[in-house]
Amino acid sequence: MLQPLATGVIVAALLLALASLIVAIRNRAMGMVLLVGFAVLEVALLVQAGVTIAAAVGGEGPAEKATLYGYLAGTALIPPAGVFLALAERTRWGSAILVVAGFAVAVMTGRLLQIWAGHA
């Protein structure tokens, strides 16, 4: 697992969560900027998953791989699910859903770093 990539994902997810919070406080629905931001975050998560799986298959990382793969899959599913729910709920609460999604991605990526280092 690449530390700089994971750090970038965490920072991007927290920035998107903050932007979503501002949009929710302003009583607005999700706009195109948040949609594109979460799409870019999803691409970064898929790249992170690919790099991490390749390294794990190569013998790096923790001995127990099931938890690692579960976190990778779960983290990659959060942004599309959050955007889907935010599009379905075209009020401020749709933006609030994205706050939770961004924060969850950041926390789960931090947990992935712990699992990779063997501190599970």
Short mmCIF file of N, CA and C in Angstrom, two decimals:
data_model
loop_
_atom_site.label_atom_id
_atom_site.label_comp_id
_atom_site.label_asym_id
_atom_site.label_seq_id
_atom_site.Cartn_x
_atom_site.Cartn_y
_atom_site.Cartn_z
N MET A 1 0.85 -1.18 0.00
CA MET A 1 0.00 0.00 0.00
C MET A 1 0.89 1.23 0.00
N LEU A 2 0.59 2.14 -0.90
CA LEU A 2 1.39 3.35 -1.00
C LEU A 2 0.91 4.40 0.00
N GLN A 3 1.81 4.78 0.90
CA GLN A 3 1.49 5.78 1.92
C GLN A 3 1.08 7.12 1.30
N PRO A 4 1.81 7.65 0.29
CA PRO A 4 1.40 8.95 -0.27
C PRO A 4 0.02 8.90 -0.94
N LEU A 5 -0.30 7.80 -1.61
CA LEU A 5 -1.61 7.67 -2.23
C LEU A 5 -2.70 7.61 -1.18
N ALA A 6 -2.48 6.86 -0.12
CA ALA A 6 -3.46 6.76 0.97
C ALA A 6 -3.64 8.12 1.65
N THR A 7 -2.55 8.84 1.83
CA THR A 7 -2.65 10.17 2.43
C THR A 7 -3.44 11.11 1.53
N GLY A 8 -3.20 11.04 0.24
CA GLY A 8 -3.96 11.85 -0.70
C GLY A 8 -5.44 11.53 -0.69
N VAL A 9 -5.77 10.24 -0.57
CA VAL A 9 -7.17 9.83 -0.50
C VAL A 9 -7.82 10.37 0.77
N ILE A 10 -7.11 10.29 1.88
CA ILE A 10 -7.65 10.79 3.15
C ILE A 10 -7.90 12.29 3.07
N VAL A 11 -6.92 13.03 2.55
CA VAL A 11 -7.06 14.49 2.44
C VAL A 11 -8.22 14.84 1.50
N ALA A 12 -8.29 14.18 0.36
CA ALA A 12 -9.37 14.45 -0.60
C ALA A 12 -10.74 14.14 0.01
N ALA A 13 -10.84 13.02 0.72
CA ALA A 13 -12.12 12.64 1.32
C ALA A 13 -12.54 13.65 2.39
N LEU A 14 -11.59 14.11 3.19
CA LEU A 14 -11.92 15.10 4.22
C LEU A 14 -12.30 16.45 3.61
N LEU A 15 -11.61 16.84 2.54
CA LEU A 15 -11.97 18.09 1.86
C LEU A 15 -13.37 17.99 1.24
N LEU A 16 -13.69 16.85 0.65
CA LEU A 16 -15.03 16.66 0.10
C LEU A 16 -16.09 16.65 1.20
N ALA A 17 -15.76 16.05 2.34
CA ALA A 17 -16.69 16.07 3.47
C ALA A 17 -16.93 17.50 3.95
N LEU A 18 -15.87 18.31 4.01
CA LEU A 18 -16.00 19.70 4.42
C LEU A 18 -16.83 20.50 3.41
N ALA A 19 -16.55 20.30 2.13
CA ALA A 19 -17.33 20.99 1.09
C ALA A 19 -18.80 20.58 1.15
N SER A 20 -19.05 19.31 1.39
CA SER A 20 -20.43 18.83 1.51
C SER A 20 -21.11 19.43 2.73
N LEU A 21 -20.36 19.58 3.82
CA LEU A 21 -20.92 20.19 5.02
C LEU A 21 -21.30 21.65 4.77
N ILE A 22 -20.45 22.36 4.05
CA ILE A 22 -20.76 23.75 3.73
C ILE A 22 -22.02 23.83 2.86
N VAL A 23 -22.12 22.94 1.90
CA VAL A 23 -23.32 22.91 1.04
C VAL A 23 -24.56 22.58 1.86
N ALA A 24 -24.45 21.65 2.78
CA ALA A 24 -25.59 21.28 3.62
C ALA A 24 -26.00 22.43 4.54
N ILE A 25 -25.02 23.11 5.11
CA ILE A 25 -25.32 24.24 5.99
C ILE A 25 -26.01 25.36 5.21
N ARG A 26 -25.64 25.53 3.96
CA ARG A 26 -26.26 26.55 3.11
C ARG A 26 -27.63 26.12 2.59
N ASN A 27 -28.08 24.94 3.03
CA ASN A 27 -29.40 24.42 2.68
C ASN A 27 -29.53 24.18 1.18
N ARG A 28 -28.50 23.58 0.59
CA ARG A 28 -28.48 23.30 -0.84
C ARG A 28 -28.36 21.79 -1.08
N ALA A 29 -28.79 21.39 -2.25
CA ALA A 29 -28.61 20.00 -2.67
C ALA A 29 -27.23 19.84 -3.29
N MET A 30 -26.82 18.61 -3.49
CA MET A 30 -25.53 18.33 -4.10
C MET A 30 -25.48 18.91 -5.51
N GLY A 31 -24.35 19.53 -5.85
CA GLY A 31 -24.17 20.10 -7.18
C GLY A 31 -23.14 19.33 -7.98
N MET A 32 -22.83 19.86 -9.13
CA MET A 32 -21.89 19.21 -10.05
C MET A 32 -20.48 19.13 -9.47
N VAL A 33 -20.07 20.13 -8.71
CA VAL A 33 -18.72 20.13 -8.13
C VAL A 33 -18.54 18.94 -7.19
N LEU A 34 -19.52 18.70 -6.34
CA LEU A 34 -19.42 17.55 -5.43
C LEU A 34 -19.49 16.24 -6.20
N LEU A 35 -20.32 16.19 -7.21
CA LEU A 35 -20.43 14.98 -8.01
C LEU A 35 -19.10 14.64 -8.67
N VAL A 36 -18.46 15.62 -9.27
CA VAL A 36 -17.16 15.40 -9.91
C VAL A 36 -16.10 15.07 -8.85
N GLY A 37 -16.15 15.73 -7.73
CA GLY A 37 -15.19 15.45 -6.65
C GLY A 37 -15.28 14.02 -6.16
N PHE A 38 -16.49 13.54 -5.98
CA PHE A 38 -16.64 12.16 -5.52
C PHE A 38 -16.29 11.16 -6.62
N ALA A 39 -16.46 11.54 -7.89
CA ALA A 39 -16.03 10.67 -8.99
C ALA A 39 -14.50 10.56 -9.00
N VAL A 40 -13.81 11.67 -8.79
CA VAL A 40 -12.35 11.64 -8.73
C VAL A 40 -11.88 10.83 -7.52
N LEU A 41 -12.57 10.99 -6.39
CA LEU A 41 -12.24 10.20 -5.21
C LEU A 41 -12.42 8.71 -5.50
N GLU A 42 -13.45 8.34 -6.21
CA GLU A 42 -13.68 6.93 -6.54
C GLU A 42 -12.56 6.38 -7.42
N VAL A 43 -12.11 7.17 -8.38
CA VAL A 43 -10.99 6.74 -9.23
C VAL A 43 -9.75 6.53 -8.37
N ALA A 44 -9.48 7.45 -7.45
CA ALA A 44 -8.32 7.30 -6.56
C ALA A 44 -8.45 6.05 -5.69
N LEU A 45 -9.65 5.76 -5.23
CA LEU A 45 -9.86 4.55 -4.42
C LEU A 45 -9.65 3.28 -5.24
N LEU A 46 -10.07 3.29 -6.49
CA LEU A 46 -9.86 2.12 -7.34
C LEU A 46 -8.38 1.93 -7.67
N VAL A 47 -7.66 3.02 -7.88
CA VAL A 47 -6.22 2.92 -8.09
C VAL A 47 -5.55 2.38 -6.83
N GLN A 48 -5.95 2.90 -5.67
CA GLN A 48 -5.40 2.41 -4.41
C GLN A 48 -5.67 0.92 -4.23
N ALA A 49 -6.88 0.49 -4.55
CA ALA A 49 -7.23 -0.93 -4.42
C ALA A 49 -6.37 -1.78 -5.36
N GLY A 50 -6.20 -1.33 -6.59
CA GLY A 50 -5.39 -2.08 -7.54
C GLY A 50 -3.94 -2.21 -7.10
N VAL A 51 -3.36 -1.11 -6.66
CA VAL A 51 -1.96 -1.12 -6.21
C VAL A 51 -1.81 -2.00 -4.97
N THR A 52 -2.76 -1.89 -4.05
CA THR A 52 -2.68 -2.67 -2.81
C THR A 52 -2.86 -4.16 -3.07
N ILE A 53 -3.80 -4.52 -3.92
CA ILE A 53 -4.01 -5.93 -4.24
C ILE A 53 -2.79 -6.51 -4.95
N ALA A 54 -2.21 -5.74 -5.86
CA ALA A 54 -1.01 -6.20 -6.55
C ALA A 54 0.14 -6.43 -5.57
N ALA A 55 0.30 -5.53 -4.62
CA ALA A 55 1.36 -5.70 -3.63
C ALA A 55 1.07 -6.88 -2.70
N ALA A 56 -0.20 -7.07 -2.34
CA ALA A 56 -0.56 -8.17 -1.45
C ALA A 56 -0.36 -9.52 -2.15
N VAL A 57 -0.70 -9.59 -3.43
CA VAL A 57 -0.48 -10.83 -4.17
C VAL A 57 1.01 -11.10 -4.31
N GLY A 58 1.80 -10.05 -4.36
CA GLY A 58 3.26 -10.18 -4.44
C GLY A 58 3.91 -10.58 -3.12
N GLY A 59 3.13 -10.71 -2.07
CA GLY A 59 3.67 -11.19 -0.79
C GLY A 59 3.87 -10.11 0.26
N GLU A 60 3.58 -8.87 -0.06
CA GLU A 60 3.72 -7.81 0.93
C GLU A 60 2.46 -7.71 1.78
N GLY A 61 2.53 -6.93 2.84
CA GLY A 61 1.37 -6.66 3.66
C GLY A 61 1.14 -7.68 4.75
N PRO A 62 -0.06 -7.66 5.32
CA PRO A 62 -0.35 -8.55 6.45
C PRO A 62 -0.53 -10.00 6.00
N ALA A 63 -0.39 -10.90 6.95
CA ALA A 63 -0.57 -12.32 6.65
C ALA A 63 -2.05 -12.63 6.37
N GLU A 64 -2.93 -11.99 7.12
CA GLU A 64 -4.37 -12.18 6.94
C GLU A 64 -4.88 -11.18 5.91
N LYS A 65 -5.24 -11.67 4.75
CA LYS A 65 -5.62 -10.79 3.64
C LYS A 65 -7.13 -10.53 3.56
N ALA A 66 -7.97 -11.34 4.19
CA ALA A 66 -9.42 -11.19 4.06
C ALA A 66 -9.90 -9.84 4.58
N THR A 67 -9.39 -9.42 5.72
CA THR A 67 -9.79 -8.12 6.27
C THR A 67 -9.35 -6.99 5.35
N LEU A 68 -8.15 -7.10 4.83
CA LEU A 68 -7.62 -6.08 3.91
C LEU A 68 -8.52 -5.97 2.68
N TYR A 69 -8.86 -7.09 2.07
CA TYR A 69 -9.70 -7.07 0.87
C TYR A 69 -11.11 -6.56 1.19
N GLY A 70 -11.62 -6.91 2.35
CA GLY A 70 -12.94 -6.42 2.76
C GLY A 70 -12.97 -4.91 2.91
N TYR A 71 -11.93 -4.37 3.53
CA TYR A 71 -11.86 -2.91 3.68
C TYR A 71 -11.69 -2.23 2.32
N LEU A 72 -10.89 -2.81 1.44
CA LEU A 72 -10.71 -2.22 0.11
C LEU A 72 -12.04 -2.18 -0.64
N ALA A 73 -12.78 -3.28 -0.60
CA ALA A 73 -14.06 -3.33 -1.30
C ALA A 73 -15.08 -2.38 -0.67
N GLY A 74 -15.14 -2.38 0.65
CA GLY A 74 -16.09 -1.51 1.34
C GLY A 74 -15.80 -0.04 1.10
N THR A 75 -14.54 0.32 1.12
CA THR A 75 -14.16 1.71 0.89
C THR A 75 -14.51 2.15 -0.53
N ALA A 76 -14.34 1.26 -1.49
CA ALA A 76 -14.64 1.60 -2.89
C ALA A 76 -16.15 1.71 -3.14
N LEU A 77 -16.97 1.09 -2.30
CA LEU A 77 -18.42 1.14 -2.49
C LEU A 77 -19.07 2.37 -1.86
N ILE A 78 -18.39 3.02 -0.94
CA ILE A 78 -19.01 4.13 -0.22
C ILE A 78 -19.31 5.34 -1.11
N PRO A 79 -18.36 5.85 -1.91
CA PRO A 79 -18.70 7.04 -2.72
C PRO A 79 -19.86 6.84 -3.70
N PRO A 80 -19.92 5.73 -4.46
CA PRO A 80 -21.08 5.58 -5.35
C PRO A 80 -22.41 5.47 -4.58
N ALA A 81 -22.38 4.79 -3.46
CA ALA A 81 -23.61 4.67 -2.66
C ALA A 81 -24.02 6.03 -2.11
N GLY A 82 -23.05 6.81 -1.63
CA GLY A 82 -23.37 8.14 -1.11
C GLY A 82 -23.92 9.06 -2.18
N VAL A 83 -23.32 9.04 -3.36
CA VAL A 83 -23.80 9.89 -4.46
C VAL A 83 -25.19 9.44 -4.90
N PHE A 84 -25.42 8.15 -4.97
CA PHE A 84 -26.74 7.64 -5.34
C PHE A 84 -27.81 8.14 -4.35
N LEU A 85 -27.52 8.03 -3.07
CA LEU A 85 -28.48 8.49 -2.06
C LEU A 85 -28.64 10.00 -2.08
N ALA A 86 -27.54 10.72 -2.34
CA ALA A 86 -27.62 12.18 -2.40
C ALA A 86 -28.43 12.64 -3.61
N LEU A 87 -28.33 11.91 -4.72
CA LEU A 87 -29.14 12.25 -5.89
C LEU A 87 -30.61 11.92 -5.66
N ALA A 88 -30.88 10.89 -4.89
CA ALA A 88 -32.26 10.53 -4.58
C ALA A 88 -32.89 11.53 -3.61
N GLU A 89 -32.10 12.10 -2.74
CA GLU A 89 -32.57 13.06 -1.73
C GLU A 89 -32.08 14.45 -2.12
N ARG A 90 -32.87 15.17 -2.89
CA ARG A 90 -32.46 16.46 -3.44
C ARG A 90 -32.73 17.62 -2.48
N THR A 91 -32.38 17.43 -1.20
CA THR A 91 -32.48 18.50 -0.21
C THR A 91 -31.12 18.62 0.45
N ARG A 92 -31.06 19.41 1.51
CA ARG A 92 -29.80 19.55 2.24
C ARG A 92 -29.34 18.22 2.83
N TRP A 93 -30.26 17.30 3.06
CA TRP A 93 -29.89 16.02 3.67
C TRP A 93 -29.13 15.14 2.69
N GLY A 94 -29.31 15.36 1.41
CA GLY A 94 -28.48 14.67 0.43
C GLY A 94 -27.03 15.07 0.56
N SER A 95 -26.80 16.36 0.77
CA SER A 95 -25.43 16.84 1.00
C SER A 95 -24.89 16.32 2.33
N ALA A 96 -25.76 16.19 3.31
CA ALA A 96 -25.33 15.65 4.61
C ALA A 96 -24.91 14.19 4.48
N ILE A 97 -25.55 13.46 3.60
CA ILE A 97 -25.15 12.08 3.34
C ILE A 97 -23.71 12.04 2.82
N LEU A 98 -23.36 13.00 1.98
CA LEU A 98 -22.01 13.05 1.43
C LEU A 98 -20.97 13.42 2.49
N VAL A 99 -21.38 14.18 3.50
CA VAL A 99 -20.47 14.46 4.61
C VAL A 99 -20.08 13.16 5.28
N VAL A 100 -21.06 12.33 5.56
CA VAL A 100 -20.81 11.04 6.21
C VAL A 100 -19.98 10.14 5.30
N ALA A 101 -20.28 10.14 4.00
CA ALA A 101 -19.54 9.29 3.06
C ALA A 101 -18.07 9.70 2.99
N GLY A 102 -17.80 10.99 2.90
CA GLY A 102 -16.42 11.46 2.85
C GLY A 102 -15.65 11.12 4.11
N PHE A 103 -16.30 11.33 5.26
CA PHE A 103 -15.64 11.02 6.53
C PHE A 103 -15.40 9.52 6.66
N ALA A 104 -16.36 8.71 6.24
CA ALA A 104 -16.21 7.26 6.32
C ALA A 104 -15.05 6.76 5.45
N VAL A 105 -14.89 7.34 4.26
CA VAL A 105 -13.77 6.95 3.39
C VAL A 105 -12.45 7.30 4.05
N ALA A 106 -12.36 8.48 4.66
CA ALA A 106 -11.12 8.88 5.33
C ALA A 106 -10.78 7.94 6.48
N VAL A 107 -11.77 7.61 7.30
CA VAL A 107 -11.53 6.73 8.44
C VAL A 107 -11.15 5.33 7.98
N MET A 108 -11.86 4.82 6.98
CA MET A 108 -11.56 3.46 6.51
C MET A 108 -10.19 3.39 5.83
N THR A 109 -9.78 4.45 5.16
CA THR A 109 -8.45 4.46 4.56
C THR A 109 -7.38 4.49 5.65
N GLY A 110 -7.61 5.24 6.71
CA GLY A 110 -6.69 5.21 7.85
C GLY A 110 -6.61 3.83 8.46
N ARG A 111 -7.73 3.17 8.56
CA ARG A 111 -7.76 1.80 9.08
C ARG A 111 -7.02 0.84 8.14
N LEU A 112 -7.13 1.06 6.83
CA LEU A 112 -6.38 0.24 5.87
C LEU A 112 -4.88 0.38 6.09
N LEU A 113 -4.43 1.58 6.38
CA LEU A 113 -3.01 1.78 6.67
C LEU A 113 -2.59 0.99 7.91
N GLN A 114 -3.45 0.97 8.93
CA GLN A 114 -3.14 0.19 10.13
C GLN A 114 -3.10 -1.31 9.84
N ILE A 115 -4.05 -1.79 9.07
CA ILE A 115 -4.08 -3.21 8.71
C ILE A 115 -2.84 -3.58 7.91
N TRP A 116 -2.47 -2.72 6.97
CA TRP A 116 -1.30 -2.98 6.14
C TRP A 116 -0.02 -3.05 6.97
N ALA A 117 0.07 -2.19 7.99
CA ALA A 117 1.26 -2.16 8.84
C ALA A 117 1.27 -3.31 9.85
N GLY A 118 0.16 -4.02 9.98
CA GLY A 118 0.10 -5.15 10.90
C GLY A 118 -0.38 -4.78 12.28
N HIS A 119 -1.00 -3.61 12.43
CA HIS A 119 -1.52 -3.17 13.72
C HIS A 119 -3.00 -3.44 13.85
N ALA A 120 -3.47 -4.46 13.17
CA ALA A 120 -4.90 -4.77 13.18
C ALA A 120 -5.26 -5.33 14.53
#
